[in-house]
Amino acid sequence: MSIYQDMIGQLPILNTYNHGTLGFKLDSETPQDSIIEALKTAADKLTASFPWLAGAVINEGRESGNSGLFKPLPWPPTATSSNSIVRIKDYR
């Protein structure tokens, strides 16, 4: 058993995810690419320290009479899409 196991998150009725959205008004003098790179660099540092933020969650051992154990795993390198926590949408 992991010392980081989340007991509340193991309750099958509480399948929750946290989402955050940040919006920034950009100064017309600041290059957009440098801001995006700064956000991606910060996200890389964050997910290196807290790998479960960019991973996948699996349910191991679920069967009749057993709700199983939810565990975070690294995002598979063979996945068809990346799992960056930074997603850029330009709504100009």
PDB file of C-alpha atoms in Angstrom:
ATOM      1  CA  MET A   1       0.000   0.000   0.000  1.00  0.00           C
ATOM      2  CA  SER A   2       1.356   3.417  -0.964  1.00  0.00           C
ATOM      3  CA  ILE A   3       1.885   5.977   1.757  1.00  0.00           C
ATOM      4  CA  TYR A   4       0.245   8.427  -0.659  1.00  0.00           C
ATOM      5  CA  GLN A   5      -2.937   6.414  -1.121  1.00  0.00           C
ATOM      6  CA  ASP A   6      -5.994   8.646  -1.106  1.00  0.00           C
ATOM      7  CA  MET A   7      -8.639   6.906   0.997  1.00  0.00           C
ATOM      8  CA  ILE A   8     -11.487   9.313   0.092  1.00  0.00           C
ATOM      9  CA  GLY A   9     -10.652   8.967  -3.626  1.00  0.00           C
ATOM     10  CA  GLN A  10     -11.086   5.202  -3.307  1.00  0.00           C
ATOM     11  CA  LEU A  11     -14.840   5.534  -2.769  1.00  0.00           C
ATOM     12  CA  PRO A  12     -16.401   4.556  -6.119  1.00  0.00           C
ATOM     13  CA  ILE A  13     -19.293   7.000  -5.730  1.00  0.00           C
ATOM     14  CA  LEU A  14     -16.866   9.952  -5.598  1.00  0.00           C
ATOM     15  CA  ASN A  15     -15.439   9.733  -9.117  1.00  0.00           C
ATOM     16  CA  THR A  16     -14.332  13.342  -9.277  1.00  0.00           C
ATOM     17  CA  TYR A  17     -11.772  15.303 -11.212  1.00  0.00           C
ATOM     18  CA  ASN A  18     -10.516  18.819 -10.655  1.00  0.00           C
ATOM     19  CA  HIS A  19     -10.344  21.184 -13.567  1.00  0.00           C
ATOM     20  CA  GLY A  20      -8.947  24.686 -13.576  1.00  0.00           C
ATOM     21  CA  THR A  21      -9.136  27.398 -16.148  1.00  0.00           C
ATOM     22  CA  LEU A  22      -6.994  30.480 -16.236  1.00  0.00           C
ATOM     23  CA  GLY A  23      -7.590  33.385 -18.571  1.00  0.00           C
ATOM     24  CA  PHE A  24      -5.021  36.081 -19.190  1.00  0.00           C
ATOM     25  CA  LYS A  25      -5.289  39.411 -20.926  1.00  0.00           C
ATOM     26  CA  LEU A  26      -2.109  39.737 -22.937  1.00  0.00           C
ATOM     27  CA  ASP A  27      -0.122  42.897 -23.403  1.00  0.00           C
ATOM     28  CA  SER A  28       0.121  43.505 -27.143  1.00  0.00           C
ATOM     29  CA  GLU A  29       3.897  43.971 -26.754  1.00  0.00           C
ATOM     30  CA  THR A  30       4.502  40.531 -25.204  1.00  0.00           C
ATOM     31  CA  PRO A  31       5.106  37.710 -27.702  1.00  0.00           C
ATOM     32  CA  GLN A  32       2.435  35.033 -27.256  1.00  0.00           C
ATOM     33  CA  ASP A  33       4.930  32.225 -27.925  1.00  0.00           C
ATOM     34  CA  SER A  34       7.101  33.248 -24.952  1.00  0.00           C
ATOM     35  CA  ILE A  35       4.086  33.199 -22.630  1.00  0.00           C
ATOM     36  CA  ILE A  36       3.037  29.749 -23.858  1.00  0.00           C
ATOM     37  CA  GLU A  37       6.572  28.411 -23.411  1.00  0.00           C
ATOM     38  CA  ALA A  38       6.711  29.828 -19.858  1.00  0.00           C
ATOM     39  CA  LEU A  39       3.406  28.113 -18.998  1.00  0.00           C
ATOM     40  CA  LYS A  40       4.591  24.796 -20.466  1.00  0.00           C
ATOM     41  CA  THR A  41       7.915  25.019 -18.598  1.00  0.00           C
ATOM     42  CA  ALA A  42       6.080  25.675 -15.323  1.00  0.00           C
ATOM     43  CA  ALA A  43       3.695  22.757 -16.010  1.00  0.00           C
ATOM     44  CA  ASP A  44       6.642  20.442 -16.722  1.00  0.00           C
ATOM     45  CA  LYS A  45       8.218  21.369 -13.374  1.00  0.00           C
ATOM     46  CA  LEU A  46       4.884  20.851 -11.608  1.00  0.00           C
ATOM     47  CA  THR A  47       4.229  17.426 -13.130  1.00  0.00           C
ATOM     48  CA  ALA A  48       7.824  16.350 -12.469  1.00  0.00           C
ATOM     49  CA  SER A  49       7.212  17.057  -8.769  1.00  0.00           C
ATOM     50  CA  PHE A  50       3.654  15.658  -8.747  1.00  0.00           C
ATOM     51  CA  PRO A  51       3.559  12.999 -11.505  1.00  0.00           C
ATOM     52  CA  TRP A  52      -0.033  11.947 -10.820  1.00  0.00           C
ATOM     53  CA  LEU A  53      -1.204  15.304 -12.230  1.00  0.00           C
ATOM     54  CA  ALA A  54      -0.320  14.210 -15.770  1.00  0.00           C
ATOM     55  CA  GLY A  55      -0.892  10.482 -15.482  1.00  0.00           C
ATOM     56  CA  ALA A  56      -3.712   8.057 -16.037  1.00  0.00           C
ATOM     57  CA  VAL A  57      -5.913   6.554 -13.328  1.00  0.00           C
ATOM     58  CA  ILE A  58      -6.690   2.845 -13.378  1.00  0.00           C
ATOM     59  CA  ASN A  59      -8.944   0.713 -11.211  1.00  0.00           C
ATOM     60  CA  GLU A  60      -7.061  -2.397 -10.156  1.00  0.00           C
ATOM     61  CA  GLY A  61      -8.802  -5.474  -8.729  1.00  0.00           C
ATOM     62  CA  ARG A  62     -12.423  -4.475  -9.352  1.00  0.00           C
ATOM     63  CA  GLU A  63     -14.744  -7.466  -9.271  1.00  0.00           C
ATOM     64  CA  SER A  64     -18.022  -8.534  -7.716  1.00  0.00           C
ATOM     65  CA  GLY A  65     -17.954  -7.516  -4.047  1.00  0.00           C
ATOM     66  CA  ASN A  66     -14.720  -5.519  -4.418  1.00  0.00           C
ATOM     67  CA  SER A  67     -14.655  -1.937  -5.692  1.00  0.00           C
ATOM     68  CA  GLY A  68     -10.951  -2.248  -6.499  1.00  0.00           C
ATOM     69  CA  LEU A  69      -8.165   0.229  -5.893  1.00  0.00           C
ATOM     70  CA  PHE A  70      -7.721   3.395  -7.936  1.00  0.00           C
ATOM     71  CA  LYS A  71      -4.066   3.993  -8.749  1.00  0.00           C
ATOM     72  CA  PRO A  72      -2.278   6.697 -10.737  1.00  0.00           C
ATOM     73  CA  LEU A  73       0.110   5.549 -13.458  1.00  0.00           C
ATOM     74  CA  PRO A  74       2.379   7.537 -15.763  1.00  0.00           C
ATOM     75  CA  TRP A  75       0.771   8.520 -19.060  1.00  0.00           C
ATOM     76  CA  PRO A  76       1.657   5.730 -21.514  1.00  0.00           C
ATOM     77  CA  PRO A  77       4.349   6.785 -23.991  1.00  0.00           C
ATOM     78  CA  THR A  78       2.498   4.786 -26.660  1.00  0.00           C
ATOM     79  CA  ALA A  79      -0.721   6.812 -26.219  1.00  0.00           C
ATOM     80  CA  THR A  80      -2.128   8.347 -29.395  1.00  0.00           C
ATOM     81  CA  SER A  81      -2.335  11.786 -27.772  1.00  0.00           C
ATOM     82  CA  SER A  82      -0.187  13.653 -25.285  1.00  0.00           C
ATOM     83  CA  ASN A  83      -1.528  14.493 -21.855  1.00  0.00           C
ATOM     84  CA  SER A  84      -0.147  17.970 -21.293  1.00  0.00           C
ATOM     85  CA  ILE A  85      -1.889  19.813 -18.486  1.00  0.00           C
ATOM     86  CA  VAL A  86      -1.493  23.021 -20.530  1.00  0.00           C
ATOM     87  CA  ARG A  87      -3.999  23.420 -23.322  1.00  0.00           C
ATOM     88  CA  ILE A  88      -3.975  26.620 -25.320  1.00  0.00           C
ATOM     89  CA  LYS A  89      -7.122  28.064 -26.896  1.00  0.00           C
ATOM     90  CA  ASP A  90      -6.878  31.402 -28.647  1.00  0.00           C
ATOM     91  CA  TYR A  91     -10.285  33.107 -28.761  1.00  0.00           C
ATOM     92  CA  ARG A  92      -9.275  36.390 -30.380  1.00  0.00           C
TER      93      ARG A  92
END
